[in-house]
Every structure is written in C-alpha cells, then in structure tokens.
Amino acid sequence: MKKLLFIVLMSSLCFACSKDDSLELGIKTLEISLYPQDVVSIDAVSDFDITYLSTNTYLADVSAEGMLTANKVGKTLVEVSSHDRLLEVSVDVMGRYNVYPDPIVDWGISQSELIEIAGEPDKSYTSSIEYSEFSEQAPNIAYLFTPGDSLMCALVIVLETYSDDLIAYMDERFIFDSEEDGLVVYCDAHEEEDVSMLMGIFNGGGGSLMVLYIENEQEDTKSRQAVSSDFKNMRKQMKTLASEKMNK
C-alpha cells in the first residue's frame, strides 16, 4: 500500500532525473493561482540544492525556501532550478475586487487602432471616444487623444457608491503614491525610475468618481533626480487634467 501511494505521488510531479537516477528536480504543479497577500509553498523536490527566482517581484515574491507571496494582480513566472534543470511555474495573482476590466493603455496608438481592439464606441469626438456599460460599477470609459491622434489617457467613471471597492481594487493592483487636493495618486512600480503609468482618483460630481490613467514618460538615460522631477511634473499634469474634468 505504501509503495502504491509513493508511485501515485511521484506520478503527479513534473520531474527530471540524471543518468545516475538522482532526482534533479520535481515540482508538484507548474500552475498556481492565488490572491494578493496569499502565501503558498512551491512543492519542489530534488537531490540537489534548489533555487527560486521571481521574474516580476512587483506581482509576486518567492523566498529561498520556495514560499510564494502574491503582491499585485497579474501573471508572472517563478523560475525553479536545481543542478542542470530549470522549470517555470506560472503564477496567476487574481483580484478579489474586480470593479472594471483593465483599460486599454497602449500609449501612442490611434483612435482607429483602439477601435479595432475595443469595438465601435458609443460616442466619438475629434479627440476622444467613449464606451458605455463598461461594467456594473463603472458605467463609462473614455479615451483621450493628442492632436496628433495618439492615445494620451484613459478615464473610467465609477459610481460613488462603490468607492470602497474602488480603493480595494486599486490597492490590489497598484502602489499608493500620494493624496492632495482631492486627487489620490497611484503608480505601477515601487521605484520612481520604474514607474510607467500613473492613476489618479478624484470626485467627478453627480455621484461619480473618475479614475484617470496616464503614461509616465521618461528616458532610460535620465538620472534619478531627473526622473523624480518628471514624476512630480506628471502628478501636476494629472492634477490639471483632473481639474479640467471636474470643471466641465
């Protein structure tokens, strides 16, 4: 009976053995789904030392002992290696709060290119397009374009009654940055030089909140001080855009 149990256990592992029958690496599952702040163990076995590496620590961390901690919503990989073997574990960090689908943030695409992705808009203007029924909690989304027809920002309208869910939604996906003059700012990285996008939440009036997504443009060659200055300027730009929307 014990022998049969051992055979069943080993058959569930993804494993590789060396020519001398030493177990180089075995993993019980190559796909893990969990929620932010969940901690699970990657069940790996080997006759040699095992190392673990998260390919995106913003989304998930892994300890030297193989304890996986989910950080933010998204999909990433954990590389597990031992001896001459390398296996990848797919990690899907799911959201408990799903107020609305991810907006399209392919900065620089044209209106026609965005429409190819999202479908025909409910409203179309010279520099913006709008979609209705984005989700139950977020009835509308608008995409704004530069005079050169490049996607500049996305604006999601969320019903104010879901304000708590919205904050939880943002916390599961982004890093809180600041709050000033009614504008709550989030970013998509821990370090300023790694931030590629800023999100701002403000009261749009009429029982609605607005969530503004905007690109954080920066050059790889810039110094930390220059990046920090750009980051502050982007906050100012977001505040200006938010103010313009509130005054309309």
XYZ file of C-alpha atoms in Angstrom:
248
model
C 0.000 0.000 0.000
C 2.822 2.431 0.891
C 4.552 1.554 -2.378
C 1.376 2.307 -4.352
C 0.988 5.659 -2.557
C 4.592 6.548 -3.414
C 4.005 5.745 -7.096
C 0.851 7.901 -7.209
C 2.676 10.814 -5.530
C 5.611 10.708 -7.907
C 3.358 10.457 -10.954
C 1.820 13.834 -10.042
C 5.221 15.536 -10.104
C 6.864 17.174 -13.086
C 10.370 15.817 -12.601
C 13.715 15.207 -14.284
C 16.326 12.670 -13.291
C 20.017 12.458 -14.093
C 21.687 9.453 -15.668
C 22.623 8.080 -12.235
C 18.911 8.171 -11.249
C 19.378 11.137 -8.907
C 16.274 13.305 -8.817
C 17.392 16.626 -10.285
C 14.101 18.468 -9.948
C 10.447 17.669 -9.373
C 7.523 20.063 -8.921
C 4.019 19.049 -7.916
C 2.324 21.714 -10.040
C 3.524 24.157 -12.668
C 0.476 26.442 -12.339
C -0.504 28.366 -9.202
C -3.482 30.710 -8.744
C -3.841 32.865 -5.647
C -4.946 36.257 -4.349
C -2.881 39.265 -3.178
C -1.229 38.622 0.219
C -1.772 34.862 -0.079
C 1.289 32.728 0.716
C 1.769 29.219 -0.668
C 4.668 26.795 -0.907
C 6.069 25.692 -4.252
C 6.334 21.938 -3.723
C 9.668 21.184 -5.341
C 11.930 18.211 -4.579
C 15.480 17.459 -5.643
C 18.558 15.569 -4.535
C 20.443 18.845 -5.115
C 20.106 22.431 -3.932
C 17.038 24.270 -5.257
C 16.919 27.970 -6.122
C 13.814 30.064 -6.730
C 13.562 33.310 -8.718
C 10.520 35.517 -9.311
C 10.658 37.154 -12.734
C 8.435 40.002 -11.509
C 8.679 40.857 -7.811
C 6.039 43.580 -8.212
C 3.494 40.805 -8.755
C 4.951 38.050 -6.549
C 7.926 37.323 -4.306
C 9.475 33.943 -3.584
C 11.772 33.063 -0.696
C 14.871 30.884 -0.750
C 12.710 28.123 0.726
C 10.119 28.353 -2.070
C 7.429 30.288 -0.178
C 5.485 32.284 -2.766
C 3.832 35.555 -1.711
C 1.326 37.240 -4.016
C 1.694 41.022 -4.195
C -0.331 42.544 -7.024
C -2.832 41.296 -9.589
C -1.251 39.934 -12.754
C 0.508 36.956 -14.291
C 4.179 36.130 -13.902
C 6.647 33.248 -13.713
C 8.802 31.773 -10.985
C 11.939 30.023 -12.166
C 12.871 26.940 -10.158
C 16.306 25.480 -10.817
C 18.391 22.656 -9.446
C 21.626 21.187 -10.772
C 21.287 21.492 -14.573
C 17.498 21.682 -14.647
C 15.196 24.695 -14.887
C 11.401 24.644 -14.630
C 8.980 27.563 -14.775
C 5.935 27.880 -12.527
C 3.112 30.033 -13.927
C 1.672 32.322 -11.256
C -1.731 33.967 -11.671
C -2.477 36.555 -8.990
C -6.227 37.146 -9.147
C -8.202 40.085 -7.818
C -10.799 39.802 -5.097
C -12.163 43.144 -6.277
C -12.920 43.439 -9.992
C -14.664 46.778 -10.318
C -13.980 47.045 -14.049
C -11.836 45.411 -16.765
C -8.346 46.698 -17.454
C -8.487 49.794 -19.696
C -6.500 49.783 -22.923
C -3.242 51.597 -22.156
C -1.254 51.037 -25.343
C 0.003 54.607 -25.302
C 0.527 56.150 -28.708
C -1.998 54.104 -30.672
C -4.510 55.974 -32.830
C -8.282 56.149 -32.454
C -8.775 53.682 -35.297
C -6.295 51.237 -33.745
C -8.052 51.418 -30.377
C -11.435 50.891 -32.044
C -10.058 47.756 -33.701
C -9.329 46.435 -30.196
C -12.376 47.677 -28.272
C -15.021 47.843 -30.999
C -17.147 50.740 -32.174
C -17.564 53.417 -29.493
C -20.937 54.674 -28.270
C -19.754 58.258 -28.710
C -16.991 59.645 -30.892
C -15.411 63.094 -30.936
C -12.385 64.699 -32.564
C -10.058 63.955 -29.658
C -11.919 61.318 -27.640
C -14.147 58.269 -27.811
C -16.474 56.860 -25.144
C -17.907 53.444 -24.315
C -20.977 52.796 -22.198
C -21.731 49.815 -19.945
C -18.052 49.272 -19.192
C -19.071 47.349 -16.061
C -21.853 47.349 -13.483
C -19.822 49.544 -11.119
C -18.157 51.618 -13.855
C -20.766 52.615 -16.439
C -18.454 54.553 -18.768
C -14.901 54.772 -20.054
C -13.399 57.440 -22.292
C -10.105 57.504 -24.190
C -8.471 60.863 -24.925
C -6.051 61.505 -27.789
C -3.454 64.144 -28.586
C -3.860 66.494 -31.576
C -1.575 64.031 -33.375
C -4.093 61.209 -32.774
C -2.073 59.318 -30.159
C -3.692 57.782 -27.086
C -2.922 60.142 -24.202
C -5.038 58.879 -21.303
C -7.976 56.735 -20.250
C -10.762 57.943 -17.974
C -13.038 55.493 -16.128
C -16.238 56.700 -14.445
C -17.119 54.704 -11.318
C -20.313 55.049 -9.292
C -19.508 56.742 -5.983
C -21.396 54.046 -4.041
C -18.538 51.682 -4.931
C -15.798 53.958 -3.571
C -14.570 51.404 -1.013
C -14.448 48.667 -3.636
C -12.576 51.012 -5.968
C -9.853 51.723 -3.399
C -9.525 47.984 -2.700
C -9.363 47.363 -6.462
C -6.549 49.891 -6.869
C -4.653 48.606 -3.820
C -4.676 45.090 -5.279
C -3.068 46.333 -8.493
C -1.025 49.452 -7.826
C 1.105 51.319 -5.278
C -0.359 54.247 -3.371
C 1.699 57.357 -4.089
C 0.059 60.463 -2.673
C -3.147 62.324 -1.859
C -3.521 66.049 -2.330
C -6.401 68.434 -3.048
C -8.887 65.628 -3.618
C -6.651 63.689 -6.007
C -5.455 60.233 -4.910
C -2.487 59.076 -6.990
C -1.287 55.509 -7.580
C 1.636 54.232 -9.637
C 2.670 50.883 -11.119
C 6.121 50.384 -9.527
C 7.897 50.746 -6.192
C 10.735 52.918 -7.513
C 10.153 56.210 -9.330
C 12.545 55.294 -12.151
C 10.480 52.177 -12.871
C 7.077 53.869 -12.982
C 5.469 53.670 -16.428
C 1.930 54.758 -15.553
C 0.097 56.941 -13.035
C -3.503 56.562 -11.920
C -5.481 59.323 -10.236
C -8.854 59.110 -8.481
C -10.979 62.212 -7.979
C -14.625 63.142 -7.422
C -16.277 63.888 -10.734
C -19.540 65.140 -9.242
C -23.009 63.788 -9.911
C -22.441 60.751 -7.724
C -19.438 59.504 -9.658
C -15.694 59.073 -9.207
C -13.208 59.368 -12.036
C -10.098 57.248 -12.462
C -7.521 58.771 -14.786
C -4.765 56.649 -16.355
C -1.798 58.477 -17.860
C 1.610 57.426 -19.145
C 4.716 58.383 -17.180
C 7.167 59.219 -19.930
C 10.855 59.016 -19.130
C 14.148 58.206 -20.766
C 16.374 55.320 -19.680
C 19.402 57.623 -19.650
C 17.967 60.092 -17.155
C 19.394 60.415 -13.673
C 17.371 59.542 -10.575
C 16.974 63.271 -9.854
C 15.670 63.969 -13.368
C 13.245 61.047 -13.158
C 11.989 62.313 -9.795
C 11.406 65.747 -11.327
C 9.499 64.207 -14.245
C 7.418 62.175 -11.821
C 6.385 65.316 -9.962
C 5.555 67.021 -13.256
C 3.354 64.085 -14.240
C 1.482 64.422 -10.950
C 0.920 68.100 -11.774
C -0.278 67.209 -15.274
C -2.667 64.641 -13.826
C -3.951 67.225 -11.336
C -4.540 69.678 -14.191
C -6.420 67.091 -16.237
C -8.493 66.131 -13.206
C -9.326 69.774 -12.551
C -10.369 70.277 -16.173
C -12.678 67.285 -15.998
C -14.269 68.411 -12.738
C -14.948 71.886 -14.132
C -16.662 70.630 -17.276
